[in-house]
Amino acid sequence: MRQRLAVAIKRFPIAGSFVISRGAKTEAAVVTATVSDGALFGRGECVPYARYGETVESTAAALEVMAQSVADGLDRRQLQQAMPAGAARNALDCALWDLEAKRAGRRVAELAGLGHPAPVVTAFTISLGTPDSMAAAALRARHLPLLKLKLGGEGDVERLEAVRVAVPGARLVVDANEAWTPAMLEAHFAACAALGVELIEQPLPAGADAALAEIAHPVPVCADESIHGLTSLAELGGRYEAINIKLDKTGGLTEALELATAARAAKLDIMVGCMVGTSLAMAPALLLAGFARWVDLDGPLLLAADRTHGLRYVDGVAQPADVELWG
């Protein structure tokens, strides 16, 4: 039976706003791919990211181009060559995984040779703001086990100090989103170490991060914008101790699994991350948790409302996805 691809753009309001060093957003604009065969269907969601030159319109258009190939029986392996890594391929790759699992009557984790999914602690994001506003947000989230602070360059030491005073016992990771300069590294690294930060994510701009190889790292440093898929792993060159794997960067779960295996072989720690999306985007990413030291899949917690059959989060612990959602 021939397959059919349907593409949809959906918008989900964010609860308040989501602020990082590059700006603020008040909604999650996602693109959903659905592959059906008349009896069963599989879904996948992606979040196009302007940082990588993507828009919801260009991503939807890139998927629409694949309709004939999908109708002709395109599978996941063929997809890796048919589309470049990125958000569009992620949505279609995850939809094909979902459909494959339904046809087999098995869960994706089993098909991928992974263990049975277990509940995992996920970070909860504190948006960039003033020291006082970030401290107040951290205090409201003090019951959660792991907080991720969005930083922005100047004033970050004061932000960190304010948050640590507000939540002295919380586990903290930070994400500068490329906002630091080489001149900031020594002082900012020292402050992170003194305040018990576990991980520093992407302090310098991708492509301008050579200074990371020239300074001691008292706290592990994680590549995000500097790592996309397998081809960029070898380019990290001793500058990072960890990588953030996001399905919207790898172009789906298929390459993400390969990247996780390669990162482990390279002795790199792994964070599994996300863009701000719904539970449909988080569900396949959760399958990477077994590879990861840190999981950052809090997208649905930042939304005013999630999809039906969304993931359940209990005190910062994400539960495995129900079959009604994905996989």
mmCIF file of C-alpha atoms in Angstrom:
data_model
loop_
_atom_site.group_PDB
_atom_site.id
_atom_site.type_symbol
_atom_site.label_atom_id
_atom_site.label_comp_id
_atom_site.label_asym_id
_atom_site.label_seq_id
_atom_site.Cartn_x
_atom_site.Cartn_y
_atom_site.Cartn_z
ATOM 1 C CA MET A 1 0.000 0.000 0.000
ATOM 2 C CA ARG A 2 1.393 3.386 -0.988
ATOM 3 C CA GLN A 3 2.414 5.763 1.730
ATOM 4 C CA ARG A 4 1.194 9.332 1.998
ATOM 5 C CA LEU A 5 2.989 12.263 3.612
ATOM 6 C CA ALA A 6 1.070 15.085 5.274
ATOM 7 C CA VAL A 7 2.820 18.199 6.575
ATOM 8 C CA ALA A 8 1.385 20.688 9.056
ATOM 9 C CA ILE A 9 2.585 23.813 10.844
ATOM 10 C CA LYS A 10 1.364 24.201 14.396
ATOM 11 C CA ARG A 11 1.934 26.902 16.996
ATOM 12 C CA PHE A 12 1.942 26.380 20.749
ATOM 13 C CA PRO A 13 2.044 29.416 23.076
ATOM 14 C CA ILE A 14 4.863 29.486 25.607
ATOM 15 C CA ALA A 15 3.970 30.122 29.237
ATOM 16 C CA GLY A 16 5.359 33.648 29.599
ATOM 17 C CA SER A 17 8.408 33.953 27.367
ATOM 18 C CA PHE A 18 11.576 32.016 26.654
ATOM 19 C CA VAL A 19 14.680 34.230 26.671
ATOM 20 C CA ILE A 20 18.241 33.392 25.644
ATOM 21 C CA SER A 21 21.188 35.511 24.558
ATOM 22 C CA ARG A 22 19.867 35.719 20.973
ATOM 23 C CA GLY A 23 16.395 36.983 21.910
ATOM 24 C CA ALA A 24 12.965 36.018 23.232
ATOM 25 C CA LYS A 25 10.079 33.959 21.892
ATOM 26 C CA THR A 26 6.492 33.584 23.035
ATOM 27 C CA GLU A 27 5.442 30.555 20.998
ATOM 28 C CA ALA A 28 6.834 27.285 19.744
ATOM 29 C CA ALA A 29 6.305 27.029 15.984
ATOM 30 C CA VAL A 30 6.648 23.373 15.001
ATOM 31 C CA VAL A 31 6.317 21.357 11.823
ATOM 32 C CA THR A 32 4.688 17.944 11.976
ATOM 33 C CA ALA A 33 5.186 15.167 9.438
ATOM 34 C CA THR A 34 2.641 12.325 9.284
ATOM 35 C CA VAL A 35 3.262 9.257 7.131
ATOM 36 C CA SER A 36 0.226 7.008 6.641
ATOM 37 C CA ASP A 37 -0.419 3.842 4.650
ATOM 38 C CA GLY A 38 -4.184 3.850 4.879
ATOM 39 C CA ALA A 39 -4.263 1.672 7.972
ATOM 40 C CA LEU A 40 -1.516 2.997 10.234
ATOM 41 C CA PHE A 41 0.294 6.286 10.606
ATOM 42 C CA GLY A 42 3.516 7.605 12.136
ATOM 43 C CA ARG A 43 4.234 11.135 13.311
ATOM 44 C CA GLY A 44 7.297 13.238 13.879
ATOM 45 C CA GLU A 45 7.779 16.834 15.022
ATOM 46 C CA CYS A 46 10.587 19.284 14.416
ATOM 47 C CA VAL A 47 11.329 22.824 15.531
ATOM 48 C CA PRO A 48 12.959 24.930 12.787
ATOM 49 C CA TYR A 49 15.688 27.181 14.167
ATOM 50 C CA ALA A 50 16.614 30.547 12.688
ATOM 51 C CA ARG A 51 20.189 30.164 14.019
ATOM 52 C CA TYR A 52 20.638 27.507 11.340
ATOM 53 C CA GLY A 53 18.788 29.394 8.606
ATOM 54 C CA GLU A 54 15.538 27.475 9.044
ATOM 55 C CA THR A 55 11.971 28.794 9.075
ATOM 56 C CA VAL A 56 8.729 26.892 9.516
ATOM 57 C CA GLU A 57 7.855 27.715 5.908
ATOM 58 C CA SER A 58 11.159 26.522 4.435
ATOM 59 C CA THR A 59 11.063 23.389 6.586
ATOM 60 C CA ALA A 60 7.509 22.546 5.563
ATOM 61 C CA ALA A 61 8.449 23.116 1.927
ATOM 62 C CA ALA A 62 11.470 20.820 2.234
ATOM 63 C CA LEU A 63 9.191 18.098 3.561
ATOM 64 C CA GLU A 64 6.575 18.599 0.858
ATOM 65 C CA VAL A 65 9.264 17.932 -1.733
ATOM 66 C CA MET A 66 9.652 14.446 -0.241
ATOM 67 C CA ALA A 67 5.994 13.458 -0.783
ATOM 68 C CA GLN A 68 6.643 11.477 -3.957
ATOM 69 C CA SER A 69 9.619 9.671 -2.466
ATOM 70 C CA VAL A 70 7.535 8.747 0.573
ATOM 71 C CA ALA A 71 4.767 7.491 -1.738
ATOM 72 C CA ASP A 72 7.361 5.351 -3.528
ATOM 73 C CA GLY A 73 8.313 3.665 -0.231
ATOM 74 C CA LEU A 74 11.197 5.781 1.109
ATOM 75 C CA ASP A 75 12.661 4.208 4.262
ATOM 76 C CA ARG A 76 14.817 5.676 7.024
ATOM 77 C CA ARG A 77 18.125 4.564 5.550
ATOM 78 C CA GLN A 78 17.304 6.065 2.170
ATOM 79 C CA LEU A 79 16.175 9.231 3.930
ATOM 80 C CA GLN A 80 19.658 9.836 5.336
ATOM 81 C CA GLN A 81 20.932 10.335 1.803
ATOM 82 C CA ALA A 82 17.824 11.975 0.382
ATOM 83 C CA MET A 83 17.754 14.951 2.786
ATOM 84 C CA PRO A 84 20.432 16.935 4.620
ATOM 85 C CA ALA A 85 20.562 16.864 8.405
ATOM 86 C CA GLY A 86 18.267 19.407 10.014
ATOM 87 C CA ALA A 87 14.788 19.958 11.323
ATOM 88 C CA ALA A 88 12.904 18.746 8.239
ATOM 89 C CA ARG A 89 14.679 15.407 8.109
ATOM 90 C CA ASN A 90 14.106 14.985 11.847
ATOM 91 C CA ALA A 91 10.333 15.196 11.502
ATOM 92 C CA LEU A 92 10.254 12.668 8.671
ATOM 93 C CA ASP A 93 12.789 10.319 10.264
ATOM 94 C CA CYS A 94 10.785 10.179 13.505
ATOM 95 C CA ALA A 95 7.537 9.675 11.601
ATOM 96 C CA LEU A 96 9.069 6.702 9.787
ATOM 97 C CA TRP A 97 10.313 5.223 13.078
ATOM 98 C CA ASP A 98 6.811 5.586 14.533
ATOM 99 C CA LEU A 99 5.165 3.936 11.532
ATOM 100 C CA GLU A 100 7.738 1.138 11.481
ATOM 101 C CA ALA A 101 7.043 0.387 15.152
ATOM 102 C CA LYS A 102 3.297 0.260 14.613
ATOM 103 C CA ARG A 103 3.670 -2.070 11.650
ATOM 104 C CA ALA A 104 5.884 -4.376 13.710
ATOM 105 C CA GLY A 105 3.698 -4.210 16.799
ATOM 106 C CA ARG A 106 6.782 -3.286 18.832
ATOM 107 C CA ARG A 107 8.138 -0.144 20.486
ATOM 108 C CA VAL A 108 10.833 1.934 18.791
ATOM 109 C CA ALA A 109 13.213 1.310 21.701
ATOM 110 C CA GLU A 110 13.063 -2.404 20.958
ATOM 111 C CA LEU A 111 13.530 -1.891 17.223
ATOM 112 C CA ALA A 112 16.571 0.292 17.921
ATOM 113 C CA GLY A 113 18.123 -2.277 20.246
ATOM 114 C CA LEU A 114 17.787 -0.078 23.300
ATOM 115 C CA GLY A 115 16.735 -1.072 26.781
ATOM 116 C CA HIS A 116 13.249 -0.508 28.110
ATOM 117 C CA PRO A 117 12.856 3.270 28.621
ATOM 118 C CA ALA A 118 12.987 4.396 32.227
ATOM 119 C CA PRO A 119 11.997 7.648 33.922
ATOM 120 C CA VAL A 120 14.819 10.198 33.718
ATOM 121 C CA VAL A 121 15.651 13.454 35.470
ATOM 122 C CA THR A 122 15.462 16.373 33.063
ATOM 123 C CA ALA A 123 16.819 19.867 33.458
ATOM 124 C CA PHE A 124 14.349 22.734 33.770
ATOM 125 C CA THR A 125 15.305 25.951 31.993
ATOM 126 C CA ILE A 126 15.547 29.321 33.715
ATOM 127 C CA SER A 127 15.378 32.024 31.046
ATOM 128 C CA LEU A 128 17.945 34.803 30.788
ATOM 129 C CA GLY A 129 17.062 37.850 32.875
ATOM 130 C CA THR A 130 18.331 40.046 35.654
ATOM 131 C CA PRO A 131 20.024 38.409 38.638
ATOM 132 C CA ASP A 132 16.921 39.056 40.742
ATOM 133 C CA SER A 133 14.455 37.699 38.177
ATOM 134 C CA MET A 134 16.515 34.570 37.578
ATOM 135 C CA ALA A 135 16.904 34.000 41.311
ATOM 136 C CA ALA A 136 13.146 34.338 41.739
ATOM 137 C CA ALA A 137 12.486 31.870 38.908
ATOM 138 C CA ALA A 138 14.979 29.409 40.381
ATOM 139 C CA LEU A 139 13.327 29.733 43.779
ATOM 140 C CA ARG A 140 9.944 28.871 42.246
ATOM 141 C CA ALA A 141 11.556 25.783 40.701
ATOM 142 C CA ARG A 142 13.482 24.794 43.826
ATOM 143 C CA HIS A 143 11.614 21.462 44.034
ATOM 144 C CA LEU A 144 13.126 20.363 40.725
ATOM 145 C CA PRO A 145 16.407 18.407 40.810
ATOM 146 C CA LEU A 146 18.312 20.054 37.938
ATOM 147 C CA LEU A 147 18.144 23.650 36.696
ATOM 148 C CA LYS A 148 19.618 24.974 33.454
ATOM 149 C CA LEU A 149 20.436 28.680 33.500
ATOM 150 C CA LYS A 150 20.441 30.653 30.267
ATOM 151 C CA LEU A 151 23.288 33.180 30.411
ATOM 152 C CA GLY A 152 24.177 36.123 28.210
ATOM 153 C CA GLY A 153 27.722 37.412 28.752
ATOM 154 C CA GLU A 154 28.136 40.559 30.836
ATOM 155 C CA GLY A 155 26.593 40.184 34.279
ATOM 156 C CA ASP A 156 26.622 36.391 34.236
ATOM 157 C CA VAL A 157 28.688 36.075 37.419
ATOM 158 C CA GLU A 158 26.093 38.153 39.251
ATOM 159 C CA ARG A 159 23.305 36.015 37.787
ATOM 160 C CA LEU A 160 25.013 32.849 38.941
ATOM 161 C CA GLU A 161 25.658 34.180 42.422
ATOM 162 C CA ALA A 162 22.047 35.313 42.830
ATOM 163 C CA VAL A 163 20.684 31.949 41.733
ATOM 164 C CA ARG A 164 23.032 30.027 44.000
ATOM 165 C CA VAL A 165 21.945 32.087 46.995
ATOM 166 C CA ALA A 166 18.296 31.425 46.119
ATOM 167 C CA VAL A 167 18.736 27.660 45.645
ATOM 168 C CA PRO A 168 21.858 26.595 47.544
ATOM 169 C CA GLY A 169 21.218 22.879 47.101
ATOM 170 C CA ALA A 170 20.151 22.748 43.437
ATOM 171 C CA ARG A 171 22.126 21.041 40.714
ATOM 172 C CA LEU A 172 22.999 23.646 38.085
ATOM 173 C CA VAL A 173 24.119 23.618 34.465
ATOM 174 C CA VAL A 174 24.523 26.768 32.386
ATOM 175 C CA ASP A 175 24.114 27.618 28.709
ATOM 176 C CA ALA A 176 25.676 30.771 27.286
ATOM 177 C CA ASN A 177 24.357 30.219 23.746
ATOM 178 C CA GLU A 178 27.614 31.542 22.234
ATOM 179 C CA ALA A 179 27.436 34.819 24.211
ATOM 180 C CA TRP A 180 30.826 34.808 25.951
ATOM 181 C CA THR A 181 34.113 36.118 24.618
ATOM 182 C CA PRO A 182 37.593 34.639 25.147
ATOM 183 C CA ALA A 183 38.338 37.460 27.593
ATOM 184 C CA MET A 184 35.451 36.304 29.812
ATOM 185 C CA LEU A 185 36.431 32.662 30.017
ATOM 186 C CA GLU A 186 38.786 32.649 32.990
ATOM 187 C CA ALA A 187 36.518 34.633 35.331
ATOM 188 C CA HIS A 188 33.336 32.920 34.195
ATOM 189 C CA PHE A 189 34.862 29.436 34.434
ATOM 190 C CA ALA A 190 36.142 30.210 37.929
ATOM 191 C CA ALA A 191 32.739 31.470 39.051
ATOM 192 C CA CYS A 192 31.028 28.358 37.684
ATOM 193 C CA ALA A 193 33.474 26.119 39.523
ATOM 194 C CA ALA A 194 33.134 28.032 42.789
ATOM 195 C CA LEU A 195 29.333 27.920 42.616
ATOM 196 C CA GLY A 196 29.091 24.219 41.896
ATOM 197 C CA VAL A 197 27.984 24.355 38.243
ATOM 198 C CA GLU A 198 28.175 20.891 36.640
ATOM 199 C CA LEU A 199 28.409 21.847 32.962
ATOM 200 C CA ILE A 200 28.992 24.926 30.789
ATOM 201 C CA GLU A 201 27.267 24.752 27.421
ATOM 202 C CA GLN A 202 28.579 26.516 24.292
ATOM 203 C CA PRO A 203 30.338 29.518 25.854
ATOM 204 C CA LEU A 204 31.901 30.801 22.596
ATOM 205 C CA PRO A 205 30.464 31.117 19.092
ATOM 206 C CA ALA A 206 30.699 28.056 16.893
ATOM 207 C CA GLY A 207 33.627 28.490 14.531
ATOM 208 C CA ALA A 208 35.294 30.934 16.933
ATOM 209 C CA ASP A 209 35.928 28.639 19.875
ATOM 210 C CA ALA A 210 39.651 27.880 19.497
ATOM 211 C CA ALA A 211 40.355 29.643 22.811
ATOM 212 C CA LEU A 212 38.685 26.745 24.623
ATOM 213 C CA ALA A 213 41.725 24.604 23.803
ATOM 214 C CA GLU A 214 44.044 27.142 25.416
ATOM 215 C CA ILE A 215 42.537 27.369 28.894
ATOM 216 C CA ALA A 216 41.946 24.906 31.714
ATOM 217 C CA HIS A 217 38.374 23.710 32.196
ATOM 218 C CA PRO A 218 37.554 23.502 35.906
ATOM 219 C CA VAL A 219 34.007 22.610 34.799
ATOM 220 C CA PRO A 220 33.261 20.395 31.755
ATOM 221 C CA VAL A 221 32.393 22.332 28.607
ATOM 222 C CA CYS A 222 29.684 21.085 26.258
ATOM 223 C CA ALA A 223 29.375 21.754 22.522
ATOM 224 C CA ASP A 224 25.914 22.613 21.217
ATOM 225 C CA GLU A 225 26.015 24.951 18.229
ATOM 226 C CA SER A 226 29.484 23.510 17.460
ATOM 227 C CA ILE A 227 28.162 19.977 16.984
ATOM 228 C CA HIS A 228 25.461 18.888 14.566
ATOM 229 C CA GLY A 229 26.005 15.343 13.373
ATOM 230 C CA LEU A 230 28.682 12.760 12.781
ATOM 231 C CA THR A 231 30.633 14.905 10.345
ATOM 232 C CA SER A 232 31.272 17.631 12.920
ATOM 233 C CA LEU A 233 32.351 15.356 15.774
ATOM 234 C CA ALA A 234 35.978 15.205 14.666
ATOM 235 C CA GLU A 235 36.163 19.000 14.477
ATOM 236 C CA LEU A 236 35.821 19.507 18.236
ATOM 237 C CA GLY A 237 39.549 19.033 18.689
ATOM 238 C CA GLY A 238 39.973 18.900 22.477
ATOM 239 C CA ARG A 239 37.880 22.000 23.092
ATOM 240 C CA TYR A 240 34.960 20.156 24.700
ATOM 241 C CA GLU A 241 34.347 17.393 27.206
ATOM 242 C CA ALA A 242 30.725 16.823 26.186
ATOM 243 C CA ILE A 243 28.291 17.315 23.318
ATOM 244 C CA ASN A 244 24.602 18.218 23.238
ATOM 245 C CA ILE A 245 22.737 15.904 20.871
ATOM 246 C CA LYS A 246 19.510 17.384 19.513
ATOM 247 C CA LEU A 247 17.423 15.572 16.947
ATOM 248 C CA ASP A 248 16.695 18.806 15.086
ATOM 249 C CA LYS A 249 20.440 19.130 14.476
ATOM 250 C CA THR A 250 21.220 15.503 13.621
ATOM 251 C CA GLY A 251 18.201 15.258 11.363
ATOM 252 C CA GLY A 252 16.430 12.609 13.375
ATOM 253 C CA LEU A 253 16.804 9.693 15.736
ATOM 254 C CA THR A 254 18.642 7.531 13.194
ATOM 255 C CA GLU A 255 21.769 9.704 13.028
ATOM 256 C CA ALA A 256 21.431 10.740 16.680
ATOM 257 C CA LEU A 257 21.895 7.111 17.734
ATOM 258 C CA GLU A 258 24.998 6.852 15.576
ATOM 259 C CA LEU A 259 26.359 10.107 16.961
ATOM 260 C CA ALA A 260 25.780 8.979 20.551
ATOM 261 C CA THR A 261 27.711 5.778 19.915
ATOM 262 C CA ALA A 262 30.563 7.682 18.264
ATOM 263 C CA ALA A 263 30.685 10.245 21.077
ATOM 264 C CA ARG A 264 30.973 7.486 23.660
ATOM 265 C CA ALA A 265 33.825 5.931 21.687
ATOM 266 C CA ALA A 266 35.530 9.341 21.673
ATOM 267 C CA LYS A 267 35.204 9.524 25.508
ATOM 268 C CA LEU A 268 32.832 12.484 25.341
ATOM 269 C CA ASP A 269 29.981 12.901 27.798
ATOM 270 C CA ILE A 270 26.540 13.451 26.326
ATOM 271 C CA MET A 271 23.697 15.814 27.003
ATOM 272 C CA VAL A 272 20.420 15.089 25.223
ATOM 273 C CA GLY A 273 18.755 18.403 24.467
ATOM 274 C CA CYS A 274 15.847 19.922 22.601
ATOM 275 C CA MET A 275 14.383 23.027 21.089
ATOM 276 C CA VAL A 276 11.194 24.365 22.665
ATOM 277 C CA GLY A 277 8.635 21.925 21.308
ATOM 278 C CA THR A 278 5.894 19.562 22.370
ATOM 279 C CA SER A 279 6.001 16.056 23.789
ATOM 280 C CA LEU A 280 5.948 14.661 20.256
ATOM 281 C CA ALA A 281 9.459 16.068 19.759
ATOM 282 C CA MET A 282 10.668 14.934 23.194
ATOM 283 C CA ALA A 283 9.493 11.298 22.939
ATOM 284 C CA PRO A 284 12.124 10.077 20.427
ATOM 285 C CA ALA A 285 14.850 12.119 22.113
ATOM 286 C CA LEU A 286 14.090 10.387 25.410
ATOM 287 C CA LEU A 287 15.346 7.151 23.875
ATOM 288 C CA LEU A 288 18.861 8.639 23.959
ATOM 289 C CA ALA A 289 18.758 9.095 27.730
ATOM 290 C CA GLY A 290 20.626 5.838 28.283
ATOM 291 C CA PHE A 291 23.670 7.378 26.586
ATOM 292 C CA ALA A 292 23.467 10.664 28.461
ATOM 293 C CA ARG A 293 24.950 12.143 31.615
ATOM 294 C CA TRP A 294 22.519 15.067 31.409
ATOM 295 C CA VAL A 295 19.015 15.151 29.918
ATOM 296 C CA ASP A 296 17.460 18.483 28.951
ATOM 297 C CA LEU A 297 14.027 17.663 27.533
ATOM 298 C CA ASP A 298 11.796 20.157 29.298
ATOM 299 C CA GLY A 299 10.187 21.694 26.201
ATOM 300 C CA PRO A 300 6.600 20.777 27.140
ATOM 301 C CA LEU A 301 7.063 22.235 30.623
ATOM 302 C CA LEU A 302 7.686 25.633 29.026
ATOM 303 C CA LEU A 303 4.423 25.591 27.032
ATOM 304 C CA ALA A 304 1.049 26.946 28.077
ATOM 305 C CA ALA A 305 -0.470 23.681 26.784
ATOM 306 C CA ASP A 306 1.000 20.491 25.322
ATOM 307 C CA ARG A 307 -0.369 17.950 22.850
ATOM 308 C CA THR A 308 -2.863 15.329 23.972
ATOM 309 C CA HIS A 309 -1.227 12.177 25.342
ATOM 310 C CA GLY A 310 1.780 14.326 26.253
ATOM 311 C CA LEU A 311 4.665 13.183 28.408
ATOM 312 C CA ARG A 312 4.156 13.104 32.156
ATOM 313 C CA TYR A 313 6.668 14.991 34.274
ATOM 314 C CA VAL A 314 6.743 14.317 38.010
ATOM 315 C CA ASP A 315 8.968 16.654 40.060
ATOM 316 C CA GLY A 316 11.441 17.065 37.215
ATOM 317 C CA VAL A 317 11.386 13.414 36.141
ATOM 318 C CA ALA A 318 10.162 12.668 32.621
ATOM 319 C CA GLN A 319 8.207 9.434 32.229
ATOM 320 C CA PRO A 320 8.523 7.248 29.103
ATOM 321 C CA ALA A 321 6.164 8.115 26.265
ATOM 322 C CA ASP A 322 2.847 6.330 25.923
ATOM 323 C CA VAL A 323 2.256 4.500 22.669
ATOM 324 C CA GLU A 324 -0.610 6.894 21.898
ATOM 325 C CA LEU A 325 1.923 9.712 21.623
ATOM 326 C CA TRP A 326 4.790 8.125 19.698
ATOM 327 C CA GLY A 327 6.861 5.032 19.212
#
